[in-house]
Each structure stands twice: as structure tokens, then as C-alpha cells.
JSON list of C-alpha atoms in Angstrom, two decimals:
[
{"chain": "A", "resi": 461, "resn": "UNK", "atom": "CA", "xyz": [86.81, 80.00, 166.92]},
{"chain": "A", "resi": 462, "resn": "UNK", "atom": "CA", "xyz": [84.66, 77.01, 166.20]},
{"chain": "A", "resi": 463, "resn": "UNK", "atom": "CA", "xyz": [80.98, 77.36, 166.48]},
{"chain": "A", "resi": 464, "resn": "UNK", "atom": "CA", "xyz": [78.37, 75.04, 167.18]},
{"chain": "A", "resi": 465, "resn": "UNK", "atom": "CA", "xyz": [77.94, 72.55, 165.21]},
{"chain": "A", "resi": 466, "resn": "UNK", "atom": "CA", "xyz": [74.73, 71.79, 162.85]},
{"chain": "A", "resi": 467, "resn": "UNK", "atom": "CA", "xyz": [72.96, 69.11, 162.04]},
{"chain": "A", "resi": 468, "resn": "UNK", "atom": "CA", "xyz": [73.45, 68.09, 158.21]},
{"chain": "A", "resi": 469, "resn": "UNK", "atom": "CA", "xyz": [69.42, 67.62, 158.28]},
{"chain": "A", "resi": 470, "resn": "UNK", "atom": "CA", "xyz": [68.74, 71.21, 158.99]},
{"chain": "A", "resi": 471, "resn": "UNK", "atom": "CA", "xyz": [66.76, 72.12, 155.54]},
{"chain": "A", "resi": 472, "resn": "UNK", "atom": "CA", "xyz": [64.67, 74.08, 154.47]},
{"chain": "A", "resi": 473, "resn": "UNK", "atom": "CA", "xyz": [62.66, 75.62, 151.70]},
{"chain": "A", "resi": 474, "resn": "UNK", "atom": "CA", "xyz": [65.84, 77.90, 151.08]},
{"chain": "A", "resi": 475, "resn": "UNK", "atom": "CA", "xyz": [68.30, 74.66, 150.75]},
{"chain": "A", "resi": 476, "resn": "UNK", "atom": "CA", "xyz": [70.26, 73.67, 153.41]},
{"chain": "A", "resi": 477, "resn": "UNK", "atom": "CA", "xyz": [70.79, 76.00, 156.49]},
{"chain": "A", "resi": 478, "resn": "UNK", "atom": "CA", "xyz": [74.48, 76.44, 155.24]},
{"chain": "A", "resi": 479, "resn": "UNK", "atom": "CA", "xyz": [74.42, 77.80, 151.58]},
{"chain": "A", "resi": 480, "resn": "UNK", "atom": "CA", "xyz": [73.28, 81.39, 151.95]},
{"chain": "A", "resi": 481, "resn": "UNK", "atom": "CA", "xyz": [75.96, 81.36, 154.52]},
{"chain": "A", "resi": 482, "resn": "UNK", "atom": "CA", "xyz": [78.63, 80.20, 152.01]},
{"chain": "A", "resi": 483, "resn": "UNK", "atom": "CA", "xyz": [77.13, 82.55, 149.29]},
{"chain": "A", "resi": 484, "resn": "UNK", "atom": "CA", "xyz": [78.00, 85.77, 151.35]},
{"chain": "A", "resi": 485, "resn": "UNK", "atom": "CA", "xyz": [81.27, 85.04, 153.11]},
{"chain": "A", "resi": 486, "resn": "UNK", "atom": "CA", "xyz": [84.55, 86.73, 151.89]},
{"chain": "A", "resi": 487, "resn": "UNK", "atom": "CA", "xyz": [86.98, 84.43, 150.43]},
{"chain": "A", "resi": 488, "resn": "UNK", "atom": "CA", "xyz": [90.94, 85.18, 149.63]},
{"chain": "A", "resi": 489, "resn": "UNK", "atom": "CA", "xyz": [91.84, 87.07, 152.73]},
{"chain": "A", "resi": 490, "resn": "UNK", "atom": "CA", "xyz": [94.46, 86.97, 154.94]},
{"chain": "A", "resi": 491, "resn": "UNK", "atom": "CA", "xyz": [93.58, 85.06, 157.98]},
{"chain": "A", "resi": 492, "resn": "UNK", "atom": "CA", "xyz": [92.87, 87.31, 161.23]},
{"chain": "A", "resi": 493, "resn": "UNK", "atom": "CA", "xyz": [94.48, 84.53, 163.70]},
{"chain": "A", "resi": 494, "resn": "UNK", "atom": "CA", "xyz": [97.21, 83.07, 161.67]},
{"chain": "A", "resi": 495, "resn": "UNK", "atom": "CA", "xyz": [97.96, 86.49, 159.94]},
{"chain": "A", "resi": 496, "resn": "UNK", "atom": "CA", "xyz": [101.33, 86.36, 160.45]},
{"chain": "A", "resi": 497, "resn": "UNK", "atom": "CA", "xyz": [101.78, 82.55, 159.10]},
{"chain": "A", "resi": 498, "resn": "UNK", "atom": "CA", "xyz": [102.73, 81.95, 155.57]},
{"chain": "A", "resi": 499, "resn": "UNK", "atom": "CA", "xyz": [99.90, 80.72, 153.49]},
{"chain": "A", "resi": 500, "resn": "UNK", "atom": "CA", "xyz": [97.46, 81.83, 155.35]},
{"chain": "A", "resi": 501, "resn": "UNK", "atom": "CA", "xyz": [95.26, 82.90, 152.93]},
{"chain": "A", "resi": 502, "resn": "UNK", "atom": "CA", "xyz": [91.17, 81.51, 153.51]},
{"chain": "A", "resi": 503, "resn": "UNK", "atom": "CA", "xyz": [89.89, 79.88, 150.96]},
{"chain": "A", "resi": 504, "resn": "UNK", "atom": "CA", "xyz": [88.32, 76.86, 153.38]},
{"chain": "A", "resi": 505, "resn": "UNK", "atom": "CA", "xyz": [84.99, 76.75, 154.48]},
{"chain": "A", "resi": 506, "resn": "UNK", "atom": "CA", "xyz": [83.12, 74.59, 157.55]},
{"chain": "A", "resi": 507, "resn": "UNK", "atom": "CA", "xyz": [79.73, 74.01, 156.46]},
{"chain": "A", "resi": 508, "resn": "UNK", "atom": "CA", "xyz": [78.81, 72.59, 159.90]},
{"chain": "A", "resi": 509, "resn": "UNK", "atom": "CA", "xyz": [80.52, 75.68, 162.03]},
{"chain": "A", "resi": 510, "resn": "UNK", "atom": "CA", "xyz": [79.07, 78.03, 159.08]},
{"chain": "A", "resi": 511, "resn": "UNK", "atom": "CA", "xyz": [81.45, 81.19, 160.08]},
{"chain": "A", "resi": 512, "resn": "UNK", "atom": "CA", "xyz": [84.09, 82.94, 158.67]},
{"chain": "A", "resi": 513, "resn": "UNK", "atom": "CA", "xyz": [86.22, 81.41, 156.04]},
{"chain": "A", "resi": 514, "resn": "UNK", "atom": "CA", "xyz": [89.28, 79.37, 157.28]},
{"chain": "A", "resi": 515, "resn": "UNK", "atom": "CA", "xyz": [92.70, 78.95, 156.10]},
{"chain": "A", "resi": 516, "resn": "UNK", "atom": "CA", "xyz": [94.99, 76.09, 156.37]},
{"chain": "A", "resi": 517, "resn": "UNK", "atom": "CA", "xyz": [96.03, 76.21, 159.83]},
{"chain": "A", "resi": 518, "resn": "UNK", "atom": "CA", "xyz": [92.71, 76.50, 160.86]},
{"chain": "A", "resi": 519, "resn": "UNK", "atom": "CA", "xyz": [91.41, 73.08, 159.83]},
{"chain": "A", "resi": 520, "resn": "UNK", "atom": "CA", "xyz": [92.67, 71.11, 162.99]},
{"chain": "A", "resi": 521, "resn": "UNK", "atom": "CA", "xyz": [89.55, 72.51, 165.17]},
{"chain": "A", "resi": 522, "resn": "UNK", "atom": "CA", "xyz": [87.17, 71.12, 162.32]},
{"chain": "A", "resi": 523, "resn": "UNK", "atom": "CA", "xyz": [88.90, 67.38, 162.17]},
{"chain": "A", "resi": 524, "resn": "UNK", "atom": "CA", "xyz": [85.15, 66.10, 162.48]},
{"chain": "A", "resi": 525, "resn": "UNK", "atom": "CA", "xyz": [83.23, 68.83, 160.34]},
{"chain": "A", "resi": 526, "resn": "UNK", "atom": "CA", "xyz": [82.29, 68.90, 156.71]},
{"chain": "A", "resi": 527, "resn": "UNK", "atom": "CA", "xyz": [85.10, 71.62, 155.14]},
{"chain": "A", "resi": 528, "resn": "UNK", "atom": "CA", "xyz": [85.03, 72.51, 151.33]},
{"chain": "A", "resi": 529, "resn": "UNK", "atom": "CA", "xyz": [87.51, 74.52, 149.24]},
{"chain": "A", "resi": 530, "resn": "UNK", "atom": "CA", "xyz": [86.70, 77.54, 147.17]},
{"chain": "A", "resi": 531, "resn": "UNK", "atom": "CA", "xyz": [88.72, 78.18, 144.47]},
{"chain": "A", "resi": 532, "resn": "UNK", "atom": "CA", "xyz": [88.93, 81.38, 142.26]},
{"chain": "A", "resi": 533, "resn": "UNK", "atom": "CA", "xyz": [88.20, 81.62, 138.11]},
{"chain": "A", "resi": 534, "resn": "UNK", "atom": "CA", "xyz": [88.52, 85.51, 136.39]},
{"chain": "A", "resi": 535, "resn": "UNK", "atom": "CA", "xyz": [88.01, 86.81, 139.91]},
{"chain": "A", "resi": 536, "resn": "UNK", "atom": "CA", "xyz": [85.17, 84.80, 141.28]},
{"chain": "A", "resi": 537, "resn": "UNK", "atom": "CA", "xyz": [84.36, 82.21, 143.41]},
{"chain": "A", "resi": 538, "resn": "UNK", "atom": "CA", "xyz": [83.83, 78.65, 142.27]},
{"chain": "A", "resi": 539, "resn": "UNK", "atom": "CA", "xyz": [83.86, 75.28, 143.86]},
{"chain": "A", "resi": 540, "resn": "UNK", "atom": "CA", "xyz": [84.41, 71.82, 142.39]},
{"chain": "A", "resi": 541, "resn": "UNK", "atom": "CA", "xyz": [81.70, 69.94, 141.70]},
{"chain": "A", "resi": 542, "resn": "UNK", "atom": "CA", "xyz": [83.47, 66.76, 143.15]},
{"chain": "A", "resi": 543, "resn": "UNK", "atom": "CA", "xyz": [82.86, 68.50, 146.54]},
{"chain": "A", "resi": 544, "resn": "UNK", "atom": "CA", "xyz": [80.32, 69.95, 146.58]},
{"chain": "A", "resi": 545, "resn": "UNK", "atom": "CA", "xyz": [77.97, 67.39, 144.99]},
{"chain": "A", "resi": 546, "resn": "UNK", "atom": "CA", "xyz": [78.34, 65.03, 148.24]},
{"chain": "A", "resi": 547, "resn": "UNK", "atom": "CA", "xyz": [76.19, 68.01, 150.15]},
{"chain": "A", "resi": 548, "resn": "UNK", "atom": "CA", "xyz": [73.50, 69.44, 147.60]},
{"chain": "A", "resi": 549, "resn": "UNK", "atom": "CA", "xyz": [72.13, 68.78, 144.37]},
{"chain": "A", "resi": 550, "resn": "UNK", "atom": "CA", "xyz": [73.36, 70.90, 141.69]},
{"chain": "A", "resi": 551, "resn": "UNK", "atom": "CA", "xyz": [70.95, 70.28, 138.39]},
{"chain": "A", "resi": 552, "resn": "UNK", "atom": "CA", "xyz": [70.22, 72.73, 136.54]},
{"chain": "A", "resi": 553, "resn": "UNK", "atom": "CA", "xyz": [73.19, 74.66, 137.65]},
{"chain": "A", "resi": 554, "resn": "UNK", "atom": "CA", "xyz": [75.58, 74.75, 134.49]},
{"chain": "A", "resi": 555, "resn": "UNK", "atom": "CA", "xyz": [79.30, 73.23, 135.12]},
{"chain": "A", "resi": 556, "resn": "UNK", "atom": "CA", "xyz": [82.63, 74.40, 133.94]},
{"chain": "A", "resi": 557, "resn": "UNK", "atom": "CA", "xyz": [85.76, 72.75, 133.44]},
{"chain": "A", "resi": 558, "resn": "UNK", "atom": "CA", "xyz": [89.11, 74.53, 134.62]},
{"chain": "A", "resi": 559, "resn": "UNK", "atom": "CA", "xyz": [92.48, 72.93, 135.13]},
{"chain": "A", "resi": 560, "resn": "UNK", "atom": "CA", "xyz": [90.71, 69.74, 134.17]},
{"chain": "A", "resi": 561, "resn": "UNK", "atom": "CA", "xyz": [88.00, 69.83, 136.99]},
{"chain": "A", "resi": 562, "resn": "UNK", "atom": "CA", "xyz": [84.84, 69.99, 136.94]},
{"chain": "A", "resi": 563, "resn": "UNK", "atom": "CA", "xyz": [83.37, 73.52, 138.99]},
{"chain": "A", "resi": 564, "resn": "UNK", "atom": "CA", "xyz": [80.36, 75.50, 139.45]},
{"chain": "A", "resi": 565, "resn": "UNK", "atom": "CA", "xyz": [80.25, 79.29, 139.94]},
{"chain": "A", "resi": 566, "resn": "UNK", "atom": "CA", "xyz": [78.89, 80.42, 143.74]},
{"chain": "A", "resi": 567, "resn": "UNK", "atom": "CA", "xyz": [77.09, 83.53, 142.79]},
{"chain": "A", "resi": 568, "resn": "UNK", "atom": "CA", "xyz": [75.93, 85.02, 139.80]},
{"chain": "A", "resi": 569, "resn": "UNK", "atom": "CA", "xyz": [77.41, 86.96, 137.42]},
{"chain": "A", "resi": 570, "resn": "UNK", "atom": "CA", "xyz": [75.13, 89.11, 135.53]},
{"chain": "A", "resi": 571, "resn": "UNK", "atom": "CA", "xyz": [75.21, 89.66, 131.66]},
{"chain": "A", "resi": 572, "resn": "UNK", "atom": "CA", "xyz": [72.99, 92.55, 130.29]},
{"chain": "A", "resi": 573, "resn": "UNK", "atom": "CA", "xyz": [73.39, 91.83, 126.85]},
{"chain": "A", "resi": 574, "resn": "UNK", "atom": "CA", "xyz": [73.58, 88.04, 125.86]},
{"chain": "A", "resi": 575, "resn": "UNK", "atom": "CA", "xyz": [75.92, 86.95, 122.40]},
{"chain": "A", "resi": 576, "resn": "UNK", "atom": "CA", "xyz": [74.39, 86.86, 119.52]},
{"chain": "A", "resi": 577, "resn": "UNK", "atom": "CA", "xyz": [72.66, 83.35, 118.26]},
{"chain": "A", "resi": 578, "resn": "UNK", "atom": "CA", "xyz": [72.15, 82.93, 122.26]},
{"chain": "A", "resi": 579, "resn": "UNK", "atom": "CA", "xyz": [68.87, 80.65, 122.88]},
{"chain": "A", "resi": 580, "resn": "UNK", "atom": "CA", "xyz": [69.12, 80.41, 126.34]},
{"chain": "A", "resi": 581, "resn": "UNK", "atom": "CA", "xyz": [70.43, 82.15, 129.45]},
{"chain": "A", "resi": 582, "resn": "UNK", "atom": "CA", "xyz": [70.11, 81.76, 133.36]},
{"chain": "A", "resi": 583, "resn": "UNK", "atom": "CA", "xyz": [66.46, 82.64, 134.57]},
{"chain": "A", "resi": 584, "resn": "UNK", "atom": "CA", "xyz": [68.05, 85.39, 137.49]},
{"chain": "A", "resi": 585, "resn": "UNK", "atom": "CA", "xyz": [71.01, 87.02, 135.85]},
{"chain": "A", "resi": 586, "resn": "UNK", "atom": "CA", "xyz": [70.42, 86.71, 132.43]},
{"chain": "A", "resi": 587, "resn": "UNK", "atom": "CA", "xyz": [74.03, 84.85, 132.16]},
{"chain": "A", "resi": 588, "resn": "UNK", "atom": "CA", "xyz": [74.00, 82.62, 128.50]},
{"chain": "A", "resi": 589, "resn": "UNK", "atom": "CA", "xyz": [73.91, 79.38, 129.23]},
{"chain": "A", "resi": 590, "resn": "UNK", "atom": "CA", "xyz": [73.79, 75.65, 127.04]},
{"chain": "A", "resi": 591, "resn": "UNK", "atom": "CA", "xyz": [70.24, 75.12, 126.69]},
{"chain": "A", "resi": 592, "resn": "UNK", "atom": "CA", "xyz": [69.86, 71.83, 128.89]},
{"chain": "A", "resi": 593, "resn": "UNK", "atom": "CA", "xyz": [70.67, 74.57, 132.18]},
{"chain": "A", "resi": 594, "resn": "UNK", "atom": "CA", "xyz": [68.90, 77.16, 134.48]},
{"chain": "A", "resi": 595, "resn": "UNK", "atom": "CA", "xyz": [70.96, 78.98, 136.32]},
{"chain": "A", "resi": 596, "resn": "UNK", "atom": "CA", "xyz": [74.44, 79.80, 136.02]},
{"chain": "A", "resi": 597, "resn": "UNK", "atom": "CA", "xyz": [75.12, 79.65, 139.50]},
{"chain": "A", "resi": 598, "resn": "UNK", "atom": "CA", "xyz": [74.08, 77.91, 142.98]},
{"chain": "A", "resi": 599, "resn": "UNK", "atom": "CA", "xyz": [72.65, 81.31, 143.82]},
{"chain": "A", "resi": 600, "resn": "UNK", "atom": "CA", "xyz": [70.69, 81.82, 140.98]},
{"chain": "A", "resi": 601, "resn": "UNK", "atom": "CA", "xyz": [69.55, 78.55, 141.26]},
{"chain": "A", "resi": 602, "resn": "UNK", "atom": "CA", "xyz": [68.42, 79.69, 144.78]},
{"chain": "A", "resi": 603, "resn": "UNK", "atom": "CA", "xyz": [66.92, 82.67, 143.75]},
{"chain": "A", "resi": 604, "resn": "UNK", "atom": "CA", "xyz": [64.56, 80.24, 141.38]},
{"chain": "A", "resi": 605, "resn": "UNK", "atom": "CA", "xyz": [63.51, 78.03, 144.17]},
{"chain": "A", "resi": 606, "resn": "UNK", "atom": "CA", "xyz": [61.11, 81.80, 145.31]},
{"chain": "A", "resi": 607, "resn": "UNK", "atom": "CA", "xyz": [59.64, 81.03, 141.94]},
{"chain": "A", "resi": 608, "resn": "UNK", "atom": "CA", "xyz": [59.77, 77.76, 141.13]},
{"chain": "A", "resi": 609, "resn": "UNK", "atom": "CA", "xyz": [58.73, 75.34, 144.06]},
{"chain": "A", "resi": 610, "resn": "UNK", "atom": "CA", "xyz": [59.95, 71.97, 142.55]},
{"chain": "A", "resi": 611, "resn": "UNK", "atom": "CA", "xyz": [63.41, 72.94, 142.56]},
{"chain": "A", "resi": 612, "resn": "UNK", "atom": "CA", "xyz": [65.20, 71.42, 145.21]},
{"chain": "A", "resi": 613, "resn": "UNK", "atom": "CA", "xyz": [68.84, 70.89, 146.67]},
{"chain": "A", "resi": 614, "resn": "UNK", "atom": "CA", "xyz": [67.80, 67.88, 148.42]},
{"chain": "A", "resi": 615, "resn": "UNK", "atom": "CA", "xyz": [69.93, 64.61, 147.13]},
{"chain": "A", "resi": 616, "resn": "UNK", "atom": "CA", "xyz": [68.29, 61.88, 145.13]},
{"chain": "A", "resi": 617, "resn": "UNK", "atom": "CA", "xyz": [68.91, 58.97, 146.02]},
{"chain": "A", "resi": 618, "resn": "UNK", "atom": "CA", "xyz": [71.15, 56.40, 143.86]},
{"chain": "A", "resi": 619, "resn": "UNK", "atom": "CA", "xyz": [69.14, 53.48, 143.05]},
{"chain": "A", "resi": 620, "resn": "UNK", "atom": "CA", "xyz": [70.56, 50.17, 143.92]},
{"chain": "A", "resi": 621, "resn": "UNK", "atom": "CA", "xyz": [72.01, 47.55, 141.33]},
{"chain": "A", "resi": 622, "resn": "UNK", "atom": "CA", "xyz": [68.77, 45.25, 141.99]},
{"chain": "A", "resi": 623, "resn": "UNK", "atom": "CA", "xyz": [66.49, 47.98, 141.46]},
{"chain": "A", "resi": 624, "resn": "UNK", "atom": "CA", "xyz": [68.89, 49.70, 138.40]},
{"chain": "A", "resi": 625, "resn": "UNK", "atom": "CA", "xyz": [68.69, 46.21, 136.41]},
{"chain": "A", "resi": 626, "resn": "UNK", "atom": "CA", "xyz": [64.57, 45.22, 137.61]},
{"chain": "A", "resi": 627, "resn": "UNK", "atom": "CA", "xyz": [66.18, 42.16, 139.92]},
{"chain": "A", "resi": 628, "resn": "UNK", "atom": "CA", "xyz": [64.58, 41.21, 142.72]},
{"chain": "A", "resi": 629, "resn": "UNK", "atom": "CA", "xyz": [67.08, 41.22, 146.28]},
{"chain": "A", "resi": 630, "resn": "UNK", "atom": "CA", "xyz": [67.93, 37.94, 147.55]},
{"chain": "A", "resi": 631, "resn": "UNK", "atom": "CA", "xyz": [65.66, 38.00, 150.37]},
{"chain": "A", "resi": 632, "resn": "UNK", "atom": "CA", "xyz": [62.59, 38.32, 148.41]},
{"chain": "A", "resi": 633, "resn": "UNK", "atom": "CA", "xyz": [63.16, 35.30, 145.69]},
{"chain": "A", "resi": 634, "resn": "UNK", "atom": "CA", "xyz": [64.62, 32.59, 148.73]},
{"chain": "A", "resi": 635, "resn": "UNK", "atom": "CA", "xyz": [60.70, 32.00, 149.54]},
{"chain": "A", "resi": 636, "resn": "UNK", "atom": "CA", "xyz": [59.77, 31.64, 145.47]},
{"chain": "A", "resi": 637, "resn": "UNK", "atom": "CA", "xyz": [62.75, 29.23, 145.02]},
{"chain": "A", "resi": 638, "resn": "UNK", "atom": "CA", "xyz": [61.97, 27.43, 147.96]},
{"chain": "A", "resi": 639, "resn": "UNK", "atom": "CA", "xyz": [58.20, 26.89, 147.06]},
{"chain": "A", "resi": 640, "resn": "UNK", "atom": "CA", "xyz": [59.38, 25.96, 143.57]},
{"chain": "A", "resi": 641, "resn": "UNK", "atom": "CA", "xyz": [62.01, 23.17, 144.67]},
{"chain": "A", "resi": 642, "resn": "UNK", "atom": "CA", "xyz": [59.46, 22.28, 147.43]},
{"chain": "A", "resi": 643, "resn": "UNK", "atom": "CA", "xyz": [56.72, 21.43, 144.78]},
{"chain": "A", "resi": 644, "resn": "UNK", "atom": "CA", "xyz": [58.75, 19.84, 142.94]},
{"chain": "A", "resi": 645, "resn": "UNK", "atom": "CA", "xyz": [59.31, 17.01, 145.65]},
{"chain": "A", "resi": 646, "resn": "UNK", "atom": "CA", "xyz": [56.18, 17.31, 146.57]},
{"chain": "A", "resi": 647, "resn": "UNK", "atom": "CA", "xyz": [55.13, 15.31, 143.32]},
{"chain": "A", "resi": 648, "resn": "UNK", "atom": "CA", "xyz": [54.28, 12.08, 142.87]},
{"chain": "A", "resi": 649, "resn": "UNK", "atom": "CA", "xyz": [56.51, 10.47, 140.78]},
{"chain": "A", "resi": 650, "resn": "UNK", "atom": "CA", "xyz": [54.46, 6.85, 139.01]},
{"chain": "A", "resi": 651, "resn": "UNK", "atom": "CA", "xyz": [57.16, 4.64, 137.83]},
{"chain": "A", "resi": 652, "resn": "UNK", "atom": "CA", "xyz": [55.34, 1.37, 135.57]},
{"chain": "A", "resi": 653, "resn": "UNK", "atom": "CA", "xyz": [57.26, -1.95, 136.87]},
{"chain": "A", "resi": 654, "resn": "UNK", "atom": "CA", "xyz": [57.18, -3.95, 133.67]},
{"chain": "A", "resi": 655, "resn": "UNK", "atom": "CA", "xyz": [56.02, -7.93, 134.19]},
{"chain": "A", "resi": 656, "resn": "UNK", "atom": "CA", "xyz": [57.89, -10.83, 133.63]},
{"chain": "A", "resi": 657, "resn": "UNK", "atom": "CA", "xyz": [57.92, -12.00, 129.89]},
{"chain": "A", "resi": 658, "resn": "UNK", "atom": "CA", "xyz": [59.36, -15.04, 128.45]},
{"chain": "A", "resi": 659, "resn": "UNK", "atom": "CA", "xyz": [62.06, -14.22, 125.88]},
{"chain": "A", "resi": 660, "resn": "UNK", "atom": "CA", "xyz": [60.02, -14.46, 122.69]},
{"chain": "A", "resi": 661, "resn": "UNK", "atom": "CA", "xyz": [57.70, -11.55, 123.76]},
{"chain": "A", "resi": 662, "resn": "UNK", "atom": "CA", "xyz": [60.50, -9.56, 125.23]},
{"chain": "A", "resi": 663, "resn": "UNK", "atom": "CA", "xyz": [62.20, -9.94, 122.41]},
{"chain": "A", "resi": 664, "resn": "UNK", "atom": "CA", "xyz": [59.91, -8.58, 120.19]},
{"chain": "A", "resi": 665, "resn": "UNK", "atom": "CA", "xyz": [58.57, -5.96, 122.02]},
{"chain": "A", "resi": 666, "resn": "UNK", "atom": "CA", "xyz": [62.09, -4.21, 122.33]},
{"chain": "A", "resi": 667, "resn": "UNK", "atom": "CA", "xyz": [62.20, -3.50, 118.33]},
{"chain": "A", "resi": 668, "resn": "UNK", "atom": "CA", "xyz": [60.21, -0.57, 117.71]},
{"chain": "A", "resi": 669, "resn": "UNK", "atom": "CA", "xyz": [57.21, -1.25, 115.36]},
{"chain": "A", "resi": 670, "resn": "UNK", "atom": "CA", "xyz": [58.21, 1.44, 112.67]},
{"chain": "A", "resi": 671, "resn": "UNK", "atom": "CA", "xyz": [61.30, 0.25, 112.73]},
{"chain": "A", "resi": 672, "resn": "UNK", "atom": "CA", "xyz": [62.00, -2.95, 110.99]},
{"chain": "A", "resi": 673, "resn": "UNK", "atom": "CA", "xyz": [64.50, -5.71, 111.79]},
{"chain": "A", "resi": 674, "resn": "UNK", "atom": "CA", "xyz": [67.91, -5.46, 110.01]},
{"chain": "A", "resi": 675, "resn": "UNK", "atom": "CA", "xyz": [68.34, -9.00, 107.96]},
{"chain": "A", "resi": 676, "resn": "UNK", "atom": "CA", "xyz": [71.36, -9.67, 105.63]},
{"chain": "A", "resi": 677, "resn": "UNK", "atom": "CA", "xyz": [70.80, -11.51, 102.88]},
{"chain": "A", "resi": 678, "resn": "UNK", "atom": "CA", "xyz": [74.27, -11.21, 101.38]},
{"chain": "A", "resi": 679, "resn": "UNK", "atom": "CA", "xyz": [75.39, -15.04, 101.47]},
{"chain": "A", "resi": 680, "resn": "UNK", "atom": "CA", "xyz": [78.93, -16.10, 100.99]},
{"chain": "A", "resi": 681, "resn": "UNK", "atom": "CA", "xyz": [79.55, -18.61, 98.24]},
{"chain": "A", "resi": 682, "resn": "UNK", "atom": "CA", "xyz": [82.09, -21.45, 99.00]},
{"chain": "A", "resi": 683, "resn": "UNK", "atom": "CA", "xyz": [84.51, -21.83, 95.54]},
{"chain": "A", "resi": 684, "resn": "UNK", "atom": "CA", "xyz": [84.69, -25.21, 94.34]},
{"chain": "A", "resi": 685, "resn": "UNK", "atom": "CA", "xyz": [87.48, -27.57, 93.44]},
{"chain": "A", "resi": 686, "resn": "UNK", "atom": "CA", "xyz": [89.34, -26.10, 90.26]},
{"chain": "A", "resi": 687, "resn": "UNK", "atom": "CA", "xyz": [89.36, -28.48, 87.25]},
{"chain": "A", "resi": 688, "resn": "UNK", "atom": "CA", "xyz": [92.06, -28.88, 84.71]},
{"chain": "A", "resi": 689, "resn": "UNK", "atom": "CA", "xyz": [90.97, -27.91, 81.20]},
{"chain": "A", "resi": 690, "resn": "UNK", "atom": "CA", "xyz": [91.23, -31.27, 78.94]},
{"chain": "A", "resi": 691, "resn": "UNK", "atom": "CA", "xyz": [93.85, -31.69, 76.64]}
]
């Protein structure tokens, strides 16, 4: 029942090894092993075994393996882009919200004759689309990649928080702090040792020249000895 596994490296210029895989197999059937089970209905899928879809009881021979869920909107198969963003890239591919979750269609679904006051529809099945999209679909999108070679499912990879906010890493700025605080000591530092002064000359050397001495000239006045007014 499980196959062999695969690399997650295996890629090529169709996307990874598993997705055409994924794209063609039949979702929402009874399972043929646990047929008789309750729930078994497959809507699990091992992108490492890349077989048939599973069911529930299936998943304890794929404890180690990468398994997604497919999920079902107006009779077609989507999966949430929660899940399957950790595998692929999905830009360009336009996203959905059902059940408050995010989800992106599997395979096409083709529109002949676009809405009125549409500007803008999938390059491969003619779906209308918002105008910042593609494709409506992971397969369209690899049905573009034929025509369009810088489309890619390859992962980007997140820039770090030193490289997000222009900091350098730790590593790099120990040697410029260390030559800074190095130099530093490295300096000469002159320090004058004043000579000895007798106290007239220290004296006034420590008032600033701008700055002249504070004298009071406010002088008290002793009162005298009152006098008696003559009769």
C-alpha cells in the first residue's frame, strides 16, 4: 500500500515531481481497503508515496510522509492554502475564502464567456479573475509555466530579521566594535600637571577673566545713641 518514498528535492521544470500526480487522482471515493469502515471516504493525499488517495484509516503507514487534505467547493477540488503553501509556491494563483479558510482550486474550471465589466481572467481557462492574478488554479498555473519560463513553484526564501530591517548579524559587527573600543585605548591620553603656585597667583588665576569678582558694597550703618528733644 505505501510506495516508495521521494525525495522532497525531486523538481523539475514541471514543479515538483508530485503535483501532476495530485492534479489527476480521484478524490471522494470510498476507500478500496477500508471499504467496509465508516468514514472511509479519501479525501487524503501522500505527496511523498504519490498514489491513490487515502482515507482516514490509511494515514498510520504514512506517520513520516508529507499528507495533505483535499476538500470539496460546488463540486470541485480545493485545498487550503495553509497546507499547501509549506510545499509550493502559489503566486499568481488566485485564493478563495470558504468556511473562513483560505483555499485554492486544483484544476481549472473553464468559463467561455467572462461577466460583463471583466478586465481580467486566467491565461489557460479563461476563468475571471481580480486583476493582481494569473491563473485560477495550480493547474493552470502549470499549464503557464510551457509558456512562461519564469514562473516557478519553487519557495522563496523568507528573509531573516537582520536582513528584513538592513542590520548587520552579530558575528559580523563583534570585529568593528572590537577595533573601535580597541582604538580607543589605544590613545594617548596627555594630562597637563599644573605647578606649584603660591596663593596669590592661584588665587587669581581660578576667577575666569570675563568674569569679574563679586564685591558688595552695601555697608551696614551702626545707629547712634538717641537724644532727647530739649524742652
Amino acid at each position: 500500500m505505501v510506495g516508495p518514498m521521494v525525495q522532497s528535492g525531486d523538481e523539475d521544470a514541471g514543479g515538483p515531481s508530485w503535483l501532476k500526480p495530485l492534479l489527476r487522482t480521484v478524490f471522494f471515493v470510498p476507500c478500496k481497503i477500508h471499504v467496509d469502515s465508516s468514514k472511509s471516504e479519501c479525501n487524503m493525499y501522500c505527496l511523498d508515496c504519490m498514489e491513490e488517495s487515502l482515507c482516514s484509516y490509511c494515514l498510520s503507514h504514512h506517520k513520516d510522509h508529507r499528507v495533505v487534505q483535499i476538500r470539496r467547493s460546488s463540486y470541485h477540488n480545493v485545498i487550503r492554502v495553509s497546507e499547501v503553501s509549506k510545499f509550493i509556491d502559489i503566486s499568481c494563483v488566485q485564493t478563495y475564502v470558504i468556511n473562513s479558510a483560505k483555499i485554492v482550486f486544483l484544476n481549472g474550471r473553464p468559463q467561455p464567456r467572462p461577466g460583463k465589466g471583466v478586465t481580467n481572467t486566467c491565461e489557460i481557462c479563461c476563468r475571471s479573475l481580480l486583476d493582481s492574478f494569473r491563473f485560477c488554479s495550480l493547474g493552470c498555473k502549470l499549464g503557464g509555466m510551457k509558456t512562461d519560463p519564469e514562473i516557478t513553484f519553487n519557495l522563496r526564501p523568507k528573509p531573516g530579521r537582520d536582513s528584513l530591517y538592513g542590520l548587520e548579524s552579530d558575528t559580523s559587527s563583534s570585529p568593528r566594535k572590537l577595533r573601535k573600543t580597541s582604538s580607543a585605548f589605544s590613545r594617548r591620553i596627555e594630562v597637563p600637571i599644573p605647578h606649584l603656585e603660591d596663593d596669590a597667583t592661584a588665587t587669581s588665576r581660578s576667577i575666569s577673566p570675563g568674569t569679574p569678582p563679586i564685591v558688595s558694597y552695601r555697608t551696614s550703618k551702626r545707629k547712634g545713641i538717641p537724644h532727647r528733644a530739649p524742652f
